[in-house]
Amino acid sequence: MEPEKTETSEKQNSDHFRSEKYSMDSFDVLGTLGVGTFSRVRLVRSKDQSHMKPLALKILKKTSILKMRQIKHLRNEKEIMEQLDHSFITKILGTFQDDYYVFFVLEYACGGELFTRMKKLGTFPAQDAQFYIAELVLALEYLHDKGIVFRDLKPENILIDRLGHIKLSDFGFAKAISDGKTYTMCGTPEYLAPEIILGKGHGREVDWWALGVLLYEMLAGYPPYYDDSPFNIYQKILLGRLIFPPHFDDVICSLISGLLEPSIQKRIGYKQNAASELKNHAWFSNIDFSSLLAKECASPWVPELMSEDDTSNFNTYPDSLDQPHAPKFTRDRDPFIGF
């Protein structure tokens, strides 16, 4: 399938769901793709015969959202995702709700999580890592140009589409900060930049730090700073003793060292043209970023699928038997109005 046809298909699917209201009755449920603290992602297919492409439906429990005081957090995620339209970022196609749940309708990336691929291979060949990291540079550049910091870059939040390209997903920690700073400590311990741990305030530079952690883990099979205890992980990050495996060459060590620079002012990603600085690094000398953005470059791995709704690249989860109580509020005081 040609990339441009795929993009056209995705655009038509998006326009369909943005232009009309729908409910769970609009879909046939095909299986579960993943589970979270108070959410579950299911594979669904529209009952509308003209829009039969599989979709991912993120289902969030209202009682849990209220209990954990996450309404503002959830609205922020929705509002950020609705303004994004990029080849390497998961598109939100619409939202709706019932008495029990809030629903996000998302495009389906059938290749599963990059995390699963990493576990299977152990380490990536350098050219494979280069391909995925280069696509992430383009996705993060797009977000940062919009004044959005992602704040949760890790293999579990990177999906692979049916052509083998990445889709950045899960914007639960993303925040619009423009040129300012934010002070909330959030993210995954191994991927946290020092300024997040120290509570000094942070900006887009934390995403470039996390990209350095991801690149190191892709090539080494483990993150640069790890431990069973989050506290010990933080201590190691703050100490900053970066040790490279013997098979890392000077060029990759230079790039990772620049991304994992504890001093924000010296880190690759601090300058206004951070993405350009990365693109011009010697490690990317053979990458044509324009062709990559147009999906004209062959991906290192293309999922083999039995059908469009094949879920074999995802873990298997049992169906939930949980039937939560509906939150008690009148419709005119419903904090979820707008989904």
Short mmCIF file of C-alpha atoms in Angstrom, two decimals:
data_model
loop_
_atom_site.label_atom_id
_atom_site.label_comp_id
_atom_site.label_asym_id
_atom_site.label_seq_id
_atom_site.Cartn_x
_atom_site.Cartn_y
_atom_site.Cartn_z
CA MET A 1 0.00 0.00 0.00
CA GLU A 2 1.35 3.44 -0.92
CA PRO A 3 1.94 5.84 2.01
CA GLU A 4 -0.06 8.65 0.43
CA LYS A 5 -3.11 6.41 0.11
CA THR A 6 -2.77 5.46 3.75
CA GLU A 7 -2.66 9.11 4.82
CA THR A 8 -5.74 9.87 2.73
CA SER A 9 -7.59 6.96 4.31
CA GLU A 10 -6.66 8.19 7.80
CA LYS A 11 -7.85 11.72 6.97
CA GLN A 12 -11.22 10.46 5.72
CA ASN A 13 -11.65 8.31 8.82
CA SER A 14 -10.80 11.29 11.08
CA ASP A 15 -13.23 13.60 9.29
CA HIS A 16 -16.02 11.04 9.65
CA PHE A 17 -15.71 10.77 13.43
CA ARG A 18 -15.16 14.46 14.03
CA SER A 19 -18.31 15.37 12.15
CA GLU A 20 -20.89 13.25 13.93
CA LYS A 21 -21.88 12.02 17.40
CA TYR A 22 -21.61 8.37 18.26
CA SER A 23 -21.66 5.94 21.19
CA MET A 24 -20.65 2.39 22.03
CA ASP A 25 -23.55 1.29 19.85
CA SER A 26 -21.52 2.66 16.92
CA PHE A 27 -18.87 -0.06 17.29
CA ASP A 28 -18.27 -3.77 17.34
CA VAL A 29 -15.68 -4.63 20.02
CA LEU A 30 -12.97 -6.99 18.74
CA GLY A 31 -10.56 -7.36 21.65
CA THR A 32 -8.36 -5.66 24.27
CA LEU A 33 -5.07 -4.00 23.28
CA GLY A 34 -3.91 -2.77 26.67
CA VAL A 35 -4.87 -1.87 30.22
CA GLY A 36 -3.87 1.03 32.50
CA THR A 37 -4.49 2.32 36.01
CA PHE A 38 -8.04 3.40 35.25
CA SER A 39 -8.32 2.73 31.54
CA ARG A 40 -8.56 -0.04 28.99
CA VAL A 41 -7.87 0.17 25.26
CA ARG A 42 -10.01 -1.98 22.99
CA LEU A 43 -9.86 -2.70 19.28
CA VAL A 44 -13.18 -1.77 17.67
CA ARG A 45 -14.71 -1.51 14.23
CA SER A 46 -17.38 0.96 13.18
CA LYS A 47 -20.76 -0.53 12.28
CA ASP A 48 -20.98 2.05 9.52
CA GLN A 49 -20.26 0.02 6.37
CA SER A 50 -18.47 2.96 4.74
CA HIS A 51 -15.98 3.25 7.62
CA MET A 52 -14.90 -0.29 8.46
CA LYS A 53 -11.27 0.45 9.35
CA PRO A 54 -10.25 -0.90 12.82
CA LEU A 55 -9.85 1.73 15.53
CA ALA A 56 -8.51 1.86 19.08
CA LEU A 57 -11.00 2.89 21.76
CA LYS A 58 -9.50 4.16 25.02
CA ILE A 59 -12.03 3.67 27.81
CA LEU A 60 -11.54 5.63 31.05
CA LYS A 61 -13.55 4.93 34.20
CA LYS A 62 -15.30 8.04 35.54
CA THR A 63 -15.30 6.92 39.18
CA SER A 64 -11.52 6.42 39.09
CA ILE A 65 -10.94 9.75 37.35
CA LEU A 66 -12.99 11.54 40.03
CA LYS A 67 -11.33 9.65 42.89
CA MET A 68 -7.85 10.51 41.63
CA ARG A 69 -8.85 14.10 40.77
CA GLN A 70 -7.81 13.69 37.16
CA ILE A 71 -10.58 15.62 35.36
CA LYS A 72 -8.37 18.62 34.55
CA HIS A 73 -5.61 16.23 33.55
CA LEU A 74 -7.98 14.37 31.20
CA ARG A 75 -9.29 17.56 29.60
CA ASN A 76 -5.71 18.68 29.01
CA GLU A 77 -4.92 15.40 27.24
CA LYS A 78 -8.00 15.75 25.03
CA GLU A 79 -7.33 19.39 24.15
CA ILE A 80 -3.68 18.74 23.28
CA MET A 81 -4.42 15.71 21.12
CA GLU A 82 -7.17 17.52 19.21
CA GLN A 83 -4.69 20.10 17.93
CA LEU A 84 -2.15 17.54 16.67
CA ASP A 85 -1.86 16.28 13.10
CA HIS A 86 1.46 14.63 12.34
CA SER A 87 2.56 11.48 10.53
CA PHE A 88 4.32 10.09 13.60
CA ILE A 89 1.76 10.98 16.28
CA THR A 90 -1.39 8.97 17.09
CA LYS A 91 -4.46 10.87 15.93
CA ILE A 92 -7.51 11.31 18.13
CA LEU A 93 -10.61 10.93 15.98
CA GLY A 94 -13.22 11.92 18.53
CA THR A 95 -14.49 11.55 22.11
CA PHE A 96 -17.77 10.63 23.78
CA GLN A 97 -19.08 9.49 27.16
CA ASP A 98 -21.83 7.58 28.91
CA ASP A 99 -22.78 7.44 32.61
CA TYR A 100 -19.80 5.26 33.48
CA TYR A 101 -16.95 5.99 31.09
CA VAL A 102 -15.19 8.58 28.93
CA PHE A 103 -14.08 7.30 25.52
CA PHE A 104 -11.24 8.40 23.21
CA VAL A 105 -11.50 7.16 19.61
CA LEU A 106 -7.95 6.76 18.25
CA GLU A 107 -6.33 5.45 15.10
CA TYR A 108 -5.11 1.86 15.41
CA ALA A 109 -1.38 1.11 15.13
CA CYS A 110 -1.36 -2.62 14.42
CA GLY A 111 2.39 -3.15 14.95
CA GLY A 112 2.07 -2.89 18.73
CA GLU A 113 4.45 -1.17 21.13
CA LEU A 114 8.10 -0.51 20.36
CA PHE A 115 8.68 -1.93 23.85
CA THR A 116 7.52 -5.37 22.66
CA ARG A 117 9.88 -5.20 19.69
CA MET A 118 12.77 -4.20 21.95
CA LYS A 119 12.10 -7.11 24.33
CA LYS A 120 12.04 -9.54 21.42
CA LEU A 121 15.29 -8.35 19.84
CA GLY A 122 17.22 -7.48 23.01
CA THR A 123 19.12 -4.75 21.19
CA PHE A 124 18.46 -2.95 17.91
CA PRO A 125 20.92 -2.84 15.02
CA ALA A 126 22.26 0.72 14.80
CA GLN A 127 20.42 1.44 11.54
CA ASP A 128 17.09 0.35 13.04
CA ALA A 129 17.59 2.55 16.10
CA GLN A 130 18.59 5.42 13.82
CA PHE A 131 15.34 5.09 11.85
CA TYR A 132 13.06 5.16 14.92
CA ILE A 133 15.01 7.91 16.69
CA ALA A 134 14.99 10.08 13.56
CA GLU A 135 11.20 9.77 13.31
CA LEU A 136 10.91 10.69 16.99
CA VAL A 137 13.07 13.78 16.38
CA LEU A 138 10.50 14.90 13.81
CA ALA A 139 7.57 14.18 16.14
CA LEU A 140 9.16 16.03 19.07
CA GLU A 141 10.15 18.94 16.82
CA TYR A 142 6.49 19.28 15.81
CA LEU A 143 5.30 19.23 19.44
CA HIS A 144 7.93 21.71 20.62
CA ASP A 145 7.10 24.10 17.78
CA LYS A 146 3.57 24.09 19.19
CA GLY A 147 4.86 24.82 22.69
CA ILE A 148 4.05 21.30 23.93
CA VAL A 149 6.39 19.15 26.01
CA PHE A 150 5.61 15.41 25.93
CA ARG A 151 7.22 14.37 29.26
CA ASP A 152 6.68 10.61 28.98
CA LEU A 153 8.87 9.34 26.17
CA LYS A 154 9.50 5.60 26.62
CA PRO A 155 9.17 2.44 24.49
CA GLU A 156 5.68 1.66 25.83
CA ASN A 157 4.38 4.99 24.47
CA ILE A 158 5.69 4.44 20.95
CA LEU A 159 3.52 2.36 18.64
CA ILE A 160 4.31 0.98 15.20
CA ASP A 161 1.84 1.41 12.34
CA ARG A 162 1.07 -1.04 9.54
CA LEU A 163 3.91 0.35 7.38
CA GLY A 164 6.45 0.08 10.20
CA HIS A 165 6.60 3.78 11.13
CA ILE A 166 6.31 5.06 14.69
CA LYS A 167 3.25 6.64 16.30
CA LEU A 168 3.88 8.59 19.49
CA SER A 169 0.98 7.85 21.85
CA ASP A 170 -0.44 8.53 25.34
CA PHE A 171 -0.43 12.27 25.95
CA GLY A 172 -1.48 11.99 29.58
CA PHE A 173 1.61 13.86 30.81
CA ALA A 174 1.92 16.27 27.87
CA LYS A 175 1.64 19.96 28.67
CA ALA A 176 1.53 23.23 26.73
CA ILE A 177 4.16 25.50 28.28
CA SER A 178 5.30 27.72 25.36
CA ASP A 179 8.62 29.21 26.49
CA GLY A 180 7.94 28.87 30.21
CA LYS A 181 8.57 26.11 32.73
CA THR A 182 6.48 23.59 34.59
CA TYR A 183 7.25 22.03 37.97
CA THR A 184 5.19 18.84 38.18
CA MET A 185 7.22 15.69 38.74
CA CYS A 186 5.91 13.10 36.30
CA GLY A 187 7.18 10.42 33.97
CA THR A 188 9.01 7.10 34.23
CA PRO A 189 11.97 7.01 36.71
CA GLU A 190 14.62 5.74 34.27
CA TYR A 191 13.70 8.47 31.77
CA LEU A 192 13.53 11.50 34.08
CA ALA A 193 15.88 14.41 33.47
CA PRO A 194 17.80 15.77 36.50
CA GLU A 195 15.82 19.03 36.54
CA ILE A 196 12.55 17.10 36.99
CA ILE A 197 13.97 15.17 39.95
CA LEU A 198 15.34 18.35 41.55
CA GLY A 199 12.06 20.24 41.04
CA LYS A 200 13.87 23.23 39.51
CA GLY A 201 11.33 23.63 36.75
CA HIS A 202 11.63 22.05 33.32
CA GLY A 203 10.77 22.58 29.67
CA ARG A 204 11.16 20.85 26.33
CA GLU A 205 14.77 19.86 27.13
CA VAL A 206 13.44 16.93 29.18
CA ASP A 207 12.14 15.31 25.99
CA TRP A 208 15.60 15.39 24.42
CA TRP A 209 17.08 13.88 27.60
CA ALA A 210 14.51 11.07 27.39
CA LEU A 211 15.39 10.56 23.71
CA GLY A 212 19.00 10.00 24.78
CA VAL A 213 17.88 7.42 27.36
CA LEU A 214 15.78 5.65 24.72
CA LEU A 215 18.63 5.59 22.19
CA TYR A 216 21.00 4.17 24.80
CA GLU A 217 18.47 1.48 25.76
CA MET A 218 17.83 0.54 22.13
CA LEU A 219 21.52 -0.11 21.53
CA ALA A 220 22.54 -1.49 24.94
CA GLY A 221 19.43 -3.44 25.93
CA TYR A 222 19.09 -1.54 29.21
CA PRO A 223 18.79 2.15 30.20
CA PRO A 224 21.89 4.13 31.28
CA TYR A 225 20.66 4.54 34.86
CA TYR A 226 18.64 1.70 36.36
CA ASP A 227 17.94 0.05 39.70
CA ASP A 228 15.12 -1.81 41.45
CA SER A 229 14.47 1.28 43.58
CA PRO A 230 13.22 4.54 42.01
CA PHE A 231 15.15 6.47 44.69
CA ASN A 232 18.39 4.79 43.67
CA ILE A 233 17.63 5.50 40.02
CA TYR A 234 17.24 9.20 40.85
CA GLN A 235 20.54 9.14 42.74
CA LYS A 236 22.34 7.63 39.75
CA ILE A 237 20.81 10.17 37.36
CA LEU A 238 21.92 13.04 39.58
CA LEU A 239 25.44 11.58 39.90
CA GLY A 240 25.57 11.44 36.10
CA ARG A 241 28.16 8.68 35.74
CA LEU A 242 27.47 7.69 32.14
CA ILE A 243 29.19 4.43 31.17
CA PHE A 244 29.03 3.20 27.57
CA PRO A 245 29.19 -0.45 26.46
CA PRO A 246 32.33 -1.33 24.43
CA HIS A 247 30.40 -1.65 21.14
CA PHE A 248 29.26 2.01 21.18
CA ASP A 249 31.35 4.00 18.69
CA ASP A 250 32.58 7.56 19.18
CA VAL A 251 29.78 9.11 17.11
CA ILE A 252 26.95 7.53 19.06
CA CYS A 253 28.71 8.28 22.36
CA SER A 254 28.95 11.91 21.29
CA LEU A 255 25.23 12.10 20.53
CA ILE A 256 24.08 10.34 23.69
CA SER A 257 26.47 12.37 25.86
CA GLY A 258 25.04 15.54 24.35
CA LEU A 259 21.47 14.46 25.05
CA LEU A 260 22.27 13.19 28.57
CA GLU A 261 24.11 16.35 29.58
CA PRO A 262 23.06 17.24 33.17
CA SER A 263 23.54 20.97 32.53
CA ILE A 264 20.47 22.17 30.64
CA GLN A 265 22.41 25.01 29.00
CA LYS A 266 24.95 22.55 27.55
CA ARG A 267 22.46 19.84 26.53
CA ILE A 268 21.57 19.17 22.92
CA GLY A 269 18.04 20.50 22.83
CA TYR A 270 18.59 23.68 24.82
CA LYS A 271 19.01 25.98 21.83
CA GLN A 272 16.02 27.40 20.00
CA ASN A 273 16.84 25.28 16.93
CA ALA A 274 17.25 22.10 18.97
CA ALA A 275 15.87 19.74 16.33
CA SER A 276 18.15 21.21 13.65
CA GLU A 277 21.14 20.67 15.93
CA LEU A 278 20.15 17.02 16.27
CA LYS A 279 19.49 16.52 12.56
CA ASN A 280 22.93 17.91 11.74
CA HIS A 281 24.73 15.53 14.09
CA ALA A 282 27.13 13.14 12.36
CA TRP A 283 25.09 10.11 13.43
CA PHE A 284 22.24 11.26 11.16
CA SER A 285 24.46 12.09 8.18
CA ASN A 286 22.77 9.50 5.95
CA ILE A 287 19.19 10.44 6.91
CA ASP A 288 17.01 12.48 4.55
CA PHE A 289 14.54 13.93 7.05
CA SER A 290 12.22 15.29 4.33
CA SER A 291 11.85 11.84 2.77
CA LEU A 292 11.44 10.32 6.21
CA LEU A 293 8.61 12.71 7.06
CA ALA A 294 6.88 11.80 3.79
CA LYS A 295 7.21 8.10 4.72
CA GLU A 296 9.28 7.49 1.60
CA CYS A 297 12.00 5.63 3.51
CA ALA A 298 11.66 1.89 4.04
CA SER A 299 11.10 0.95 7.67
CA PRO A 300 13.31 -1.73 9.28
CA TRP A 301 10.32 -3.90 10.21
CA VAL A 302 6.84 -4.12 8.72
CA PRO A 303 4.24 -6.05 10.77
CA GLU A 304 3.02 -9.28 9.18
CA LEU A 305 -0.76 -9.33 9.56
CA MET A 306 -3.42 -11.92 8.89
CA SER A 307 -6.04 -9.17 8.62
CA GLU A 308 -6.58 -5.47 9.33
CA ASP A 309 -7.84 -6.27 12.83
CA ASP A 310 -4.96 -8.63 13.69
CA THR A 311 -3.87 -8.00 17.32
CA SER A 312 -1.01 -10.53 17.42
CA ASN A 313 1.56 -7.78 18.04
CA PHE A 314 -0.13 -6.88 21.35
CA ASN A 315 -0.18 -8.80 24.62
CA THR A 316 -3.27 -10.84 25.45
CA TYR A 317 -5.53 -9.46 28.20
CA PRO A 318 -8.63 -11.02 29.76
CA ASP A 319 -11.89 -9.15 29.29
CA SER A 320 -12.85 -7.02 32.27
CA LEU A 321 -15.88 -8.12 34.26
CA ASP A 322 -15.82 -4.90 36.28
CA GLN A 323 -19.11 -2.97 36.25
CA PRO A 324 -18.47 0.33 38.06
CA HIS A 325 -21.12 2.44 39.71
CA ALA A 326 -22.05 5.59 37.85
CA PRO A 327 -20.82 8.79 39.53
CA LYS A 328 -23.64 10.68 41.26
CA PHE A 329 -24.17 14.13 39.78
CA THR A 330 -26.87 15.92 37.86
CA ARG A 331 -26.29 16.55 34.18
CA ASP A 332 -26.07 20.33 34.64
CA ARG A 333 -23.21 19.77 37.14
CA ASP A 334 -21.52 16.99 35.18
CA PRO A 335 -17.76 17.79 35.13
CA PHE A 336 -17.31 15.59 32.05
CA ILE A 337 -19.55 17.68 29.75
CA GLY A 338 -17.64 18.43 26.59
CA PHE A 339 -16.44 14.89 25.84
#
